[in-house]
Coordinates of N, CA and C in Angstrom, one line a residue:
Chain C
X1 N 4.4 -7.4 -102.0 CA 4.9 -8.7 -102.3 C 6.3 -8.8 -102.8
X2 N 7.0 -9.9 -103.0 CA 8.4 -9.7 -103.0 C 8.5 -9.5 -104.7
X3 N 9.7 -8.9 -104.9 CA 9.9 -8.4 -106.4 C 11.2 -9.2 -106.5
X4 N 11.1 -9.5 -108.0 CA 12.3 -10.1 -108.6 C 12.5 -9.0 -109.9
X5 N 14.1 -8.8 -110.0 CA 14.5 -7.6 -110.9 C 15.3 -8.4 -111.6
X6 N 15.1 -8.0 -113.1 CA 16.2 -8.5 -114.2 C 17.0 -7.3 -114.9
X7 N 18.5 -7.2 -115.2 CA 19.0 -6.4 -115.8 C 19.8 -6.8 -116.9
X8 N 20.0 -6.3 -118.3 CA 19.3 -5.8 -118.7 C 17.8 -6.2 -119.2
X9 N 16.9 -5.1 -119.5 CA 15.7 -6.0 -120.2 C 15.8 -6.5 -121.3
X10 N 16.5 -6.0 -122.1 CA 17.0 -6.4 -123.9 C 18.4 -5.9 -123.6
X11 N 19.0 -7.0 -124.5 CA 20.5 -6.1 -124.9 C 20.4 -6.9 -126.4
X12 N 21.0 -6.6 -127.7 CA 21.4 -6.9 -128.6 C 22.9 -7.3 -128.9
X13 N 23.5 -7.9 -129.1 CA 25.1 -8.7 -129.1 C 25.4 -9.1 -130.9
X14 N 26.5 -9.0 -130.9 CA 27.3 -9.3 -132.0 C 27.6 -11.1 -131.9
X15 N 27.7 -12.1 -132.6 CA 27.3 -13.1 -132.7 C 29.4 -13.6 -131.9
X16 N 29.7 -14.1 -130.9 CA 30.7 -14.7 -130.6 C 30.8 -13.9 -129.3
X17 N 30.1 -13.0 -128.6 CA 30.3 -12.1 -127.5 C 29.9 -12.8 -126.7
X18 N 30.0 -12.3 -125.7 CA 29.3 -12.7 -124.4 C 28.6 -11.8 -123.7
X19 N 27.3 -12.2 -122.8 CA 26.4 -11.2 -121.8 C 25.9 -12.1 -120.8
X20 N 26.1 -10.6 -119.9 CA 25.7 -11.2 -118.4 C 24.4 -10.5 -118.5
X21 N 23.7 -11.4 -117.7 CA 22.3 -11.0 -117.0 C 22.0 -11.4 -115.6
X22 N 21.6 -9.9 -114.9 CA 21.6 -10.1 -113.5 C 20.3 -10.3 -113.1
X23 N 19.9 -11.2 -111.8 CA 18.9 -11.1 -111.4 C 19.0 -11.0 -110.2
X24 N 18.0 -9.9 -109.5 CA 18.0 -9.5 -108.6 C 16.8 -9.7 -107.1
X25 N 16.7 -10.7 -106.3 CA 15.6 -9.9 -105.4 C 15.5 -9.1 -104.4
X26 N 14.8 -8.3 -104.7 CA 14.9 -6.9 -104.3 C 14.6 -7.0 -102.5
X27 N 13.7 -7.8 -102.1 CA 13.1 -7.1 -101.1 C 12.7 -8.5 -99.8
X28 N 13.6 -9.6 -100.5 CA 14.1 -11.0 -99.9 C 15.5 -11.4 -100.1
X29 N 15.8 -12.7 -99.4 CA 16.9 -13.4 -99.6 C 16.1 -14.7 -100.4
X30 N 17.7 -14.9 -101.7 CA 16.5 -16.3 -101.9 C 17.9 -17.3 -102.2
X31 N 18.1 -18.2 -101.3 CA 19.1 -19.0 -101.5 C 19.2 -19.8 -102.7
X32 N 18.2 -19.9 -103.2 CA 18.0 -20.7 -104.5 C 17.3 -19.9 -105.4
X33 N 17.9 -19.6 -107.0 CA 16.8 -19.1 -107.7 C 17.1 -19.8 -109.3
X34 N 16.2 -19.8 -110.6 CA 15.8 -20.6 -111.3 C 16.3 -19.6 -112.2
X35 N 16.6 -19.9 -114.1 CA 16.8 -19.8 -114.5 C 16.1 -21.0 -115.9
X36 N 15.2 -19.6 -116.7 CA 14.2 -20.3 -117.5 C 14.6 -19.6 -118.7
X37 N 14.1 -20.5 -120.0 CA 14.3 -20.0 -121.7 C 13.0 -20.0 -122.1
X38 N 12.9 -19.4 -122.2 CA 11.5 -19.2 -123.7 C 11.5 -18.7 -125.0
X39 N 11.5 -19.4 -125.8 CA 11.2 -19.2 -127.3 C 10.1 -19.0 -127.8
X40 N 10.0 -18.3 -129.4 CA 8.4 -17.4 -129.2 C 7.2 -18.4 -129.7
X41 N 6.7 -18.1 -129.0 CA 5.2 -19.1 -129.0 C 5.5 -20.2 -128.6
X42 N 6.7 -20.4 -127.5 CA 6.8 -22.0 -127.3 C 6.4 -21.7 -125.4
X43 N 6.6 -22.6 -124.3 CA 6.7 -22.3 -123.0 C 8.0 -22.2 -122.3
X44 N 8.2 -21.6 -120.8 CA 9.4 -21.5 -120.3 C 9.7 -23.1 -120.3
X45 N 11.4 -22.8 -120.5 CA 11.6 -24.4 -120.0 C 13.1 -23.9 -119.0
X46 N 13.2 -24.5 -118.0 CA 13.9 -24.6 -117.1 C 15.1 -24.9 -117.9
X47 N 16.6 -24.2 -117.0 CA 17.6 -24.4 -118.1 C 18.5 -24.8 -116.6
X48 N 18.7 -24.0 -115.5 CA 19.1 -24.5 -114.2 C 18.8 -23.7 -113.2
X49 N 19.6 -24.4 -112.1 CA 19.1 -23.8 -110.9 C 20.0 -23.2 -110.2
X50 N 20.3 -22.2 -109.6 CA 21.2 -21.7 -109.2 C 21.4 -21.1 -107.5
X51 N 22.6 -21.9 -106.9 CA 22.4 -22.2 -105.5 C 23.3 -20.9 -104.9
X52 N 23.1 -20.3 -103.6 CA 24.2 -19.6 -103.7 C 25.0 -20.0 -102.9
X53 N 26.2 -19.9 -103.3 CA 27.5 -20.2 -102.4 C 27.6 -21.4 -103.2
X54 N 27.2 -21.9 -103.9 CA 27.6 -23.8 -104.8 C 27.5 -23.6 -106.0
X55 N 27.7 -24.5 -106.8 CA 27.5 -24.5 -108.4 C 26.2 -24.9 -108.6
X56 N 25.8 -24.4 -109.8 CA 24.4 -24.6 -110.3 C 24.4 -25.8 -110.7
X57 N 23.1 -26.6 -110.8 CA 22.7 -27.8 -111.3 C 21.6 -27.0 -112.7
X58 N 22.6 -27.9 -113.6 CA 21.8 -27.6 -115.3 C 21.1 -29.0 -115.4
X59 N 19.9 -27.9 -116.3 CA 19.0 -29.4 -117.3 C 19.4 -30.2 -118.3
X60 N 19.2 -31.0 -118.2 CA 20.2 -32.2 -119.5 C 19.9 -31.5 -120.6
X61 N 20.5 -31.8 -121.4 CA 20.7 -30.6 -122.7 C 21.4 -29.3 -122.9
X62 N 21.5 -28.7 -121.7 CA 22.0 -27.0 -121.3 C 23.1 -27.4 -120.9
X63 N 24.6 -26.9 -121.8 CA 25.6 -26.7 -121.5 C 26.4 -25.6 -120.8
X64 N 26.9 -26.1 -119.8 CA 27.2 -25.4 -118.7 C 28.0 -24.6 -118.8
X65 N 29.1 -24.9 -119.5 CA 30.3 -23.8 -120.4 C 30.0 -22.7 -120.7
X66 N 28.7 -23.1 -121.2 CA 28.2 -22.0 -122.5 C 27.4 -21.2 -121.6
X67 N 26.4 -21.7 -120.3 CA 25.5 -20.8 -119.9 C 26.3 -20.5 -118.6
X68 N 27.0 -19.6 -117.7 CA 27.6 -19.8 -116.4 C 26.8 -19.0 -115.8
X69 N 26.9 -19.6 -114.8 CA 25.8 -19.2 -113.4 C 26.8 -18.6 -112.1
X70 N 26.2 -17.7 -111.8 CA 27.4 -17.5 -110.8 C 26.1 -16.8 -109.6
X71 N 25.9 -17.3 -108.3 CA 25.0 -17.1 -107.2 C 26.1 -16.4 -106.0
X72 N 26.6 -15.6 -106.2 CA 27.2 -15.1 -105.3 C 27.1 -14.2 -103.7
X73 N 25.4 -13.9 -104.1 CA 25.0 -13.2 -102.9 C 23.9 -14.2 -102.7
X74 N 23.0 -13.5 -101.8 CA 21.3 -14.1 -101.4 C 20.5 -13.0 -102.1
X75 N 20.9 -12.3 -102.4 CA 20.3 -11.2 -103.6 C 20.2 -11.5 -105.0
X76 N 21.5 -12.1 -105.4 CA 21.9 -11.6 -106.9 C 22.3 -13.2 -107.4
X77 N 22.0 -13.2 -108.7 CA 22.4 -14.6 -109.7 C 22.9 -13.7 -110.7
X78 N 23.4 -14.5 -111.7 CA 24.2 -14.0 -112.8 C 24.3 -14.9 -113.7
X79 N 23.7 -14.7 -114.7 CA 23.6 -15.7 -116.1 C 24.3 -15.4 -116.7
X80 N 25.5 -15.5 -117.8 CA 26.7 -15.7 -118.7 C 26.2 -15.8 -119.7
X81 N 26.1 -15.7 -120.9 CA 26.0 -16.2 -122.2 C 27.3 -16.7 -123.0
X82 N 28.0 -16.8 -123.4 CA 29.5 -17.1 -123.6 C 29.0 -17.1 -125.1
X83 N 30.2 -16.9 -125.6 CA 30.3 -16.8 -127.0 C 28.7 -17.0 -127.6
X84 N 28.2 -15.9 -127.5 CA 26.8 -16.0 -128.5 C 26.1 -16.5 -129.5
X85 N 25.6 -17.0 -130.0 CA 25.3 -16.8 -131.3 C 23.9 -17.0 -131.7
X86 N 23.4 -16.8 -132.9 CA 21.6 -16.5 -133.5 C 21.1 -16.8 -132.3
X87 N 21.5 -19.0 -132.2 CA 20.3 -19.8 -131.7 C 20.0 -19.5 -130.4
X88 N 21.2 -18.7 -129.8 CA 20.6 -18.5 -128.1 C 20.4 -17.3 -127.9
X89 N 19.6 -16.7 -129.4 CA 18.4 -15.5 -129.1 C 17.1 -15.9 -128.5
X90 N 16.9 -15.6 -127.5 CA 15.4 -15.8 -126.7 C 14.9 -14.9 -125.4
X91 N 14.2 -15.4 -124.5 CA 13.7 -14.9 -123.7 C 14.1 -15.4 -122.5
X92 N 15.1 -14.9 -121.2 CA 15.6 -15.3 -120.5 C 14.9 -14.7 -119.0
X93 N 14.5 -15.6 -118.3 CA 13.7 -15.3 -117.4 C 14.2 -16.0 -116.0
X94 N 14.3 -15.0 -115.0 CA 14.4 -16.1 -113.4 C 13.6 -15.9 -112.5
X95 N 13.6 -16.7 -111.3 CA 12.8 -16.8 -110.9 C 13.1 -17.4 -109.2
X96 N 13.1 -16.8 -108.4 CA 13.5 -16.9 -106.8 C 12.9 -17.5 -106.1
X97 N 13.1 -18.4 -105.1 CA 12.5 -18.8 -104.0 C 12.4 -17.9 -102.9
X98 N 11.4 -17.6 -102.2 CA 11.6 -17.5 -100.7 C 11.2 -18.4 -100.1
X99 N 12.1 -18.2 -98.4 CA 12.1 -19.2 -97.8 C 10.8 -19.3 -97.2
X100 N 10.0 -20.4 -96.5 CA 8.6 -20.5 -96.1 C 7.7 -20.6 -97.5
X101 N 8.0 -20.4 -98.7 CA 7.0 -20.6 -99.4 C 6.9 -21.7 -100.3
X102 N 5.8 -22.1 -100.8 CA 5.7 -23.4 -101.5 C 6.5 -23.6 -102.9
X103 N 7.1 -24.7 -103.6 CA 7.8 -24.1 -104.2 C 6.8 -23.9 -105.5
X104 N 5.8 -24.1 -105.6 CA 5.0 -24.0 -106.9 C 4.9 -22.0 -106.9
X105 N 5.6 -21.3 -105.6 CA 5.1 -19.9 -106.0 C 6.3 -19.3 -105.7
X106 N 6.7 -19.4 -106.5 CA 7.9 -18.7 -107.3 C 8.2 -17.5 -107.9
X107 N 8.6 -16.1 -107.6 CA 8.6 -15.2 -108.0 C 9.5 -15.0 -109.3
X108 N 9.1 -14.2 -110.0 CA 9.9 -14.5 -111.7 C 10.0 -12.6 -111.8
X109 N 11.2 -12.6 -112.2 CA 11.5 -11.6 -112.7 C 11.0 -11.3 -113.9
X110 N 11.5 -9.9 -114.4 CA 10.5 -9.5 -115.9 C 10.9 -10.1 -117.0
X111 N 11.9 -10.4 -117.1 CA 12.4 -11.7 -118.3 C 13.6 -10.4 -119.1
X112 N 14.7 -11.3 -119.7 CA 15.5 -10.1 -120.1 C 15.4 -11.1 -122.0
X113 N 15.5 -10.1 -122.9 CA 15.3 -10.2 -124.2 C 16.5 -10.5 -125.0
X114 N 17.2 -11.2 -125.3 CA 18.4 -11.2 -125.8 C 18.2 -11.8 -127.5
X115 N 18.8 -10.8 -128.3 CA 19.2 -10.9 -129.5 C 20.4 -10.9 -130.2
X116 N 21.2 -12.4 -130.6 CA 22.5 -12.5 -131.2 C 22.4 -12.1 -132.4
X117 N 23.1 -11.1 -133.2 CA 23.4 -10.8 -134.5 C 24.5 -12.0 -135.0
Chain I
X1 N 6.1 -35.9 -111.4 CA 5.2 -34.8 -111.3 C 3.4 -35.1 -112.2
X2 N 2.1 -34.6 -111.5 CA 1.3 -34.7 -112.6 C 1.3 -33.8 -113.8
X3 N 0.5 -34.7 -114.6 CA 0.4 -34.0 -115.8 C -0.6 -32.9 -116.3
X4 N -0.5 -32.0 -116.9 CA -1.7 -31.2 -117.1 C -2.1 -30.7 -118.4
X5 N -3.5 -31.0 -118.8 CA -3.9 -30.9 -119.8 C -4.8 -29.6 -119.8
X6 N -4.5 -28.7 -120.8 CA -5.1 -26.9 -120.9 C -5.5 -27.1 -122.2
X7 N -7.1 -26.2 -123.0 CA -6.9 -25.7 -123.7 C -5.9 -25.0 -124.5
X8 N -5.7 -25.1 -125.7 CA -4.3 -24.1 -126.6 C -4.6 -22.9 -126.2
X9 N -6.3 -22.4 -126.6 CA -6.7 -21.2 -126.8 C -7.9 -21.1 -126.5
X10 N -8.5 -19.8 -125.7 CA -9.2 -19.6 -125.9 C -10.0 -17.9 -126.2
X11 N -11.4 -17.6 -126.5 CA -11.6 -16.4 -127.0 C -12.9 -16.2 -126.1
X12 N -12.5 -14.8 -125.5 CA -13.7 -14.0 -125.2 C -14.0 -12.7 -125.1
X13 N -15.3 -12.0 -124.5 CA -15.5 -10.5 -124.8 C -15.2 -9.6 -123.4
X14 N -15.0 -8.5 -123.9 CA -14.7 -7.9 -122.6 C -16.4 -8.1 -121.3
X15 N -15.9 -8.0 -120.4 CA -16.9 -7.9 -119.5 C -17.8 -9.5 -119.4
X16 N -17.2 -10.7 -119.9 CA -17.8 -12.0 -119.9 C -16.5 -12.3 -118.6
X17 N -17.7 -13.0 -118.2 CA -16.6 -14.5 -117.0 C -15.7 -15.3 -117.8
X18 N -14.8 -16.0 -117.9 CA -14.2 -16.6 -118.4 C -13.9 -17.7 -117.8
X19 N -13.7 -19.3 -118.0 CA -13.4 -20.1 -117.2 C -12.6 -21.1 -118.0
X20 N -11.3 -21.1 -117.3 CA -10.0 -22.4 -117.8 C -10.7 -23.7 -117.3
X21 N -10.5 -24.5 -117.9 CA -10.1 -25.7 -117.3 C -8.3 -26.5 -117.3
X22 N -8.6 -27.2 -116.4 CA -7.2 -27.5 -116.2 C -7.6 -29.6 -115.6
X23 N -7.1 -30.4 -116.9 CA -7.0 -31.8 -116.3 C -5.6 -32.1 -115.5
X24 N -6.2 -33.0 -114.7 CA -4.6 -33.3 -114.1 C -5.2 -34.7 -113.2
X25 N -5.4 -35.9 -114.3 CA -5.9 -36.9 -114.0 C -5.0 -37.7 -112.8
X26 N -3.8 -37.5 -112.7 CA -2.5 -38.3 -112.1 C -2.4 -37.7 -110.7
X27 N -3.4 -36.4 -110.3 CA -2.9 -35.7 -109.2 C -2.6 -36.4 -107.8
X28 N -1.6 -36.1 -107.1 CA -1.2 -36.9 -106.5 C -1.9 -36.4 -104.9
X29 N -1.7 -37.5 -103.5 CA -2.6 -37.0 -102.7 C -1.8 -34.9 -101.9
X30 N -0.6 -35.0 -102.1 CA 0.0 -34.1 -101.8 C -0.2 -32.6 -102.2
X31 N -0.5 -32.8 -103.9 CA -0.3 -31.9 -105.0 C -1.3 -30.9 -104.5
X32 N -0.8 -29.9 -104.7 CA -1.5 -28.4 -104.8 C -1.7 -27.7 -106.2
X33 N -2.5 -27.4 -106.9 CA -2.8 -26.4 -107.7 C -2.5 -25.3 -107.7
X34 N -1.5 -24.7 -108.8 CA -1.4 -23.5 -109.3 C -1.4 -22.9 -110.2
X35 N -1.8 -21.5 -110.3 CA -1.8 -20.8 -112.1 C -1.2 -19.7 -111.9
X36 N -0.9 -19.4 -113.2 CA -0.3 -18.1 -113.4 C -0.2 -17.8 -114.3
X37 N -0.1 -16.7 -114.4 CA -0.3 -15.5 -116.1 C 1.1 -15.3 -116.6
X38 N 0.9 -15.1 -117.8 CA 2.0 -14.3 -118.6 C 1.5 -13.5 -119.4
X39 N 2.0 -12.8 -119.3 CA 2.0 -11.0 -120.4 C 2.7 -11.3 -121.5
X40 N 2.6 -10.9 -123.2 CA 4.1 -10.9 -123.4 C 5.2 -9.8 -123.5
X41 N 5.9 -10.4 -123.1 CA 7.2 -10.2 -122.8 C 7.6 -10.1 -121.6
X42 N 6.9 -11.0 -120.4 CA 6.8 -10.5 -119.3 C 7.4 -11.9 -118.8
X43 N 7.9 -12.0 -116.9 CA 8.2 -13.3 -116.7 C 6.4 -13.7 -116.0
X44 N 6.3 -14.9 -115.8 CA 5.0 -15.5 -115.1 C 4.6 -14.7 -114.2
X45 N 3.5 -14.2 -113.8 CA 3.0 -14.0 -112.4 C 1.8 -14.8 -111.5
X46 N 2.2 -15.1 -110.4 CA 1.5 -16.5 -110.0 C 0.2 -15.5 -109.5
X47 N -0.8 -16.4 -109.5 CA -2.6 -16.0 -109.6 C -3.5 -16.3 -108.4
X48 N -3.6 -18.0 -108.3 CA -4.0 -19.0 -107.0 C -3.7 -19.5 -107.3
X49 N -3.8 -20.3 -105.9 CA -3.0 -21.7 -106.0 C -4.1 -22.3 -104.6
X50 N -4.7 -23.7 -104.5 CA -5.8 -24.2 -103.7 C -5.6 -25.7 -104.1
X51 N -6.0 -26.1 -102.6 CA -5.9 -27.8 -102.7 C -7.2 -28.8 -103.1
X52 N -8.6 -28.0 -102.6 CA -10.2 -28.0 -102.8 C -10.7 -27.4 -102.4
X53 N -11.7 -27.7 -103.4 CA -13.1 -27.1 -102.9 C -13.2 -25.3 -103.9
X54 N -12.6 -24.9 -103.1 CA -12.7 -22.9 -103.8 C -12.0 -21.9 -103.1
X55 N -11.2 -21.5 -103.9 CA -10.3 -20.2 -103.4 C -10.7 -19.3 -104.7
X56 N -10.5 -18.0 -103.5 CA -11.0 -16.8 -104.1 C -10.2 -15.4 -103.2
X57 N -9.3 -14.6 -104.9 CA -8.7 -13.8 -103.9 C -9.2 -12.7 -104.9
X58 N -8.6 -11.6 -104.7 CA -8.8 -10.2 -105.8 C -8.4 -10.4 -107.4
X59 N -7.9 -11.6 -108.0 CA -7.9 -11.2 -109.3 C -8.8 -12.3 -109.5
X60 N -9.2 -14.0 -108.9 CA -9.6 -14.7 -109.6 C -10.3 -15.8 -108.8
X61 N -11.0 -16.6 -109.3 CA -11.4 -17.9 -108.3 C -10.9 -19.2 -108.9
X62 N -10.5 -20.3 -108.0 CA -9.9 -21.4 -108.5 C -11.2 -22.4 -108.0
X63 N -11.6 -23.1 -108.1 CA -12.6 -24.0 -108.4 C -12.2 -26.0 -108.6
X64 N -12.2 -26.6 -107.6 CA -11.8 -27.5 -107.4 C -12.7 -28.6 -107.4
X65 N -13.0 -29.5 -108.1 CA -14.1 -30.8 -107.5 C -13.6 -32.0 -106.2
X66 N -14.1 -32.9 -106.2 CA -14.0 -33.2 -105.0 C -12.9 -34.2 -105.3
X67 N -13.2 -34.8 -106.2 CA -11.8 -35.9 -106.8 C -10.7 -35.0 -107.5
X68 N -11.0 -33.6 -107.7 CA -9.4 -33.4 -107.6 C -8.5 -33.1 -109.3
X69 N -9.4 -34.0 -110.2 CA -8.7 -34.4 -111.2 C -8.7 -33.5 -112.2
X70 N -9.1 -32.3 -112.3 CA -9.3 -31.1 -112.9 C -9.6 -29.5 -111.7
X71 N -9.3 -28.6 -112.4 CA -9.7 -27.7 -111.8 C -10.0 -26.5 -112.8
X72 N -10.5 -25.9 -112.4 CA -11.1 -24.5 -113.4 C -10.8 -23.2 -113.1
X73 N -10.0 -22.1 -113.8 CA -9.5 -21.0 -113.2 C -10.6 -19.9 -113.6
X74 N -11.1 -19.6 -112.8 CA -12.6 -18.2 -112.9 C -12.0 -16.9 -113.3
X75 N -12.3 -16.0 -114.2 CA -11.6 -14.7 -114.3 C -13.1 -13.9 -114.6
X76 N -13.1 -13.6 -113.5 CA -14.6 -12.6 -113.7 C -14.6 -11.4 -114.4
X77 N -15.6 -11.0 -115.0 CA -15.4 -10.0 -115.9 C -14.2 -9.2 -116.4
X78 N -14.0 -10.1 -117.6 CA -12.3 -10.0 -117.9 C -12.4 -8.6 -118.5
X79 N -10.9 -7.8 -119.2 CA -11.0 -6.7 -120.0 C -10.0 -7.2 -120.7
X80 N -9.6 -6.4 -121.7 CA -8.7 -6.8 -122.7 C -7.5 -7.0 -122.5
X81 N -7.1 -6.0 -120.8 CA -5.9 -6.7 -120.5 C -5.3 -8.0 -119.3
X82 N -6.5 -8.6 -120.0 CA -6.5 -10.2 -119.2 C -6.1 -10.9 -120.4
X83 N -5.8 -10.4 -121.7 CA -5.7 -11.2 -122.8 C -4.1 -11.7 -122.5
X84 N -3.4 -12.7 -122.3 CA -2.1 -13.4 -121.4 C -2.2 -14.9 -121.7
X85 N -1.1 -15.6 -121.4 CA -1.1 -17.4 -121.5 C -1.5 -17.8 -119.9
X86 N -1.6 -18.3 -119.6 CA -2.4 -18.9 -118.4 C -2.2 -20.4 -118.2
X87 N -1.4 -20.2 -117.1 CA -0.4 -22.0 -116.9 C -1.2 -22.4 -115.6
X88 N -1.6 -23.9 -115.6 CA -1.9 -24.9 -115.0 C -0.4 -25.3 -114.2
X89 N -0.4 -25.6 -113.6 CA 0.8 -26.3 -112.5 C 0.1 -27.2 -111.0
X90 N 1.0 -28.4 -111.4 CA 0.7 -29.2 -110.3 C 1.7 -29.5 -109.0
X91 N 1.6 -29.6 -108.2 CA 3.0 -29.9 -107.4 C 2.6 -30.3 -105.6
X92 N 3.7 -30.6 -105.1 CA 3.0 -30.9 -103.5 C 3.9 -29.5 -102.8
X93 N 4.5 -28.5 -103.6 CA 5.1 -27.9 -102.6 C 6.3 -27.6 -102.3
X94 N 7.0 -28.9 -102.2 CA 8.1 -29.0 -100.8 C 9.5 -28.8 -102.1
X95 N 10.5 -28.5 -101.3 CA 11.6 -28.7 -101.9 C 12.5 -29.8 -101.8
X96 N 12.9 -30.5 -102.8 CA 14.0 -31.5 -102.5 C 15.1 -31.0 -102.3
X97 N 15.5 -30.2 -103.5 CA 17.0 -29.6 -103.5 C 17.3 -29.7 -105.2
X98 N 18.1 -29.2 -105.2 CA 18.5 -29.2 -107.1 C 17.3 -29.1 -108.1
X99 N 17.6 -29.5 -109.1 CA 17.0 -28.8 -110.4 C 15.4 -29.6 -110.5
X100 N 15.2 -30.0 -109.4 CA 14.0 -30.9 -109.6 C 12.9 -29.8 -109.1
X101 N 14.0 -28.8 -108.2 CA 12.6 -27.9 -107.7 C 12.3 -26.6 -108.6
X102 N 12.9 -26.7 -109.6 CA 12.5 -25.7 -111.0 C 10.8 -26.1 -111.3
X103 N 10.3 -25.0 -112.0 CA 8.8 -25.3 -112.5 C 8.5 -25.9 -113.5
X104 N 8.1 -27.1 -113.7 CA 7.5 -27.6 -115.4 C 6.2 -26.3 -116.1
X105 N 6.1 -26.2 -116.8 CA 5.1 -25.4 -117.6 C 4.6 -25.8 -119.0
X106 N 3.5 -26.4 -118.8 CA 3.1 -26.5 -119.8 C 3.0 -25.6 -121.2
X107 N 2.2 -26.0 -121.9 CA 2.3 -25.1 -122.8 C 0.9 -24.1 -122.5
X108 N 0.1 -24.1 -121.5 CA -0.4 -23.2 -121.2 C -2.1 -22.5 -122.3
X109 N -2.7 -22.0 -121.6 CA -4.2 -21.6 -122.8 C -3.7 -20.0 -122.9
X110 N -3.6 -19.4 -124.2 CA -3.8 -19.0 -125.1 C -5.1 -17.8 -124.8
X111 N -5.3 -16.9 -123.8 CA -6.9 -15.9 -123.8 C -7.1 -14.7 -124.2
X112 N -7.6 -15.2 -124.9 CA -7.9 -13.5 -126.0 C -8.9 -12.8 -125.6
X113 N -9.0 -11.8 -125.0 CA -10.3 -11.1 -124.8 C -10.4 -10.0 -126.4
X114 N -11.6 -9.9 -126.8 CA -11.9 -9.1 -127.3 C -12.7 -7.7 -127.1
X115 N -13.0 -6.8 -128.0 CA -13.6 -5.6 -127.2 C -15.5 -6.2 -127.8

């Protein structure tokens, strides 16, 4: 089945830094892939979408400054964190289309863990 | 999109059937049903997904009535590491384009197997 890769799984950061997180699918092209937050004991919530070759479309609320998206292959996304801090400690997860499939089945990478000091 | 109503939680023993329910009174004539698991710390992994009647593959059976307006996720003799959140999703499918074809997720049931 097709695999979605996230790197890193956890990184921990000093509070004003910034971190990238790559997502990867491994064993498709996915012209479109998702970008989700999860906080603990709450559910994923969609933060944007990320096209390749275009600019992402964010969810109302998610600042685009702060989160950059950059879809530069049919393999690879790239989430930004920009100047960190506590509150955007969570659980960062994405998640790919392939083409031909419905979009309710969506493959989701392992989720990457991020902790701002 | 419809809406879907899940259990928070639920509890069972190793080697019991186990069965979700899932309402989704609004479902539309297009919409397909789907579920999927979470581990934690893990991203979702999708389960089935069926329009009626009954699908059944190697981890689970989905169970559909004829109107549609609920469905039930079967997990046959569960083990402890079935214990995961378990999301209901409604949808017809298709893609429009932009942020609309991201997944809603409820807040999902809560299954505890115990030994």
């Amino acid at each position: 089945g097709a695999v979605v890769s996230q790197h890193p799984s956890w990184v921990i950061c000093k509070s004003g830094t910034s971190v990238k997180i790559e997502c990867r699918s491994l064993d498709f092209q996915a012209t479109t892939m998702f970008w989700y937050r999860q906080f603990p004991k709450q559910s994923l919530m969609l933060m944007a979408t990320s096209n390749e070759g275009s600019k992402a479309t964010y969810e109302q609320g998610v600042e685009k400054d702060k989160f950059l998206i950059n879809h530069a292959s049919l393999t690879l996304s790239t989430l930004t964190v920009t100047s960190a801090h506590p509150e955007d400690s969570s659980f960062y997860i994405c998640s790919a289309r392939d083409q031909g499939q419905a979009k309710e089945t969506q493959y989701f990478g392992p989720g990457t863990r991020l902790l701002v000091l | 999109l419809a809406k879907t109503t899940q259990p928070i939680s639920m509890d069972s023993y190793e080697g019991q059937e186990v069965n979700i329910t899932c309402s989704h009174n609004n479902i539309a004539t297009n919409d397909y049903i789907t579920w999927y698991q979470q581990f934690p710390s893990q991203g979702p992994r999708f389960i089935i997904q069926g329009y009626k009647t009954k699908v059944t593959n190697e981890v689970a059976s989905l169970f559909i009535p004829a109107d549609r307006k609920s469905s039930t996720l079967s997990l046959p003799r569960v083990s402890l590491s079935d214990t995961a959140v378990y999301y209901c999703l409604v949808g017809d499918g298709a893609y429009s384009g932009g942020g609309a074809d991201g997944l809603t997720f409820g807040k999902g049931t809560h299954l505890i197997i115990q030994p």
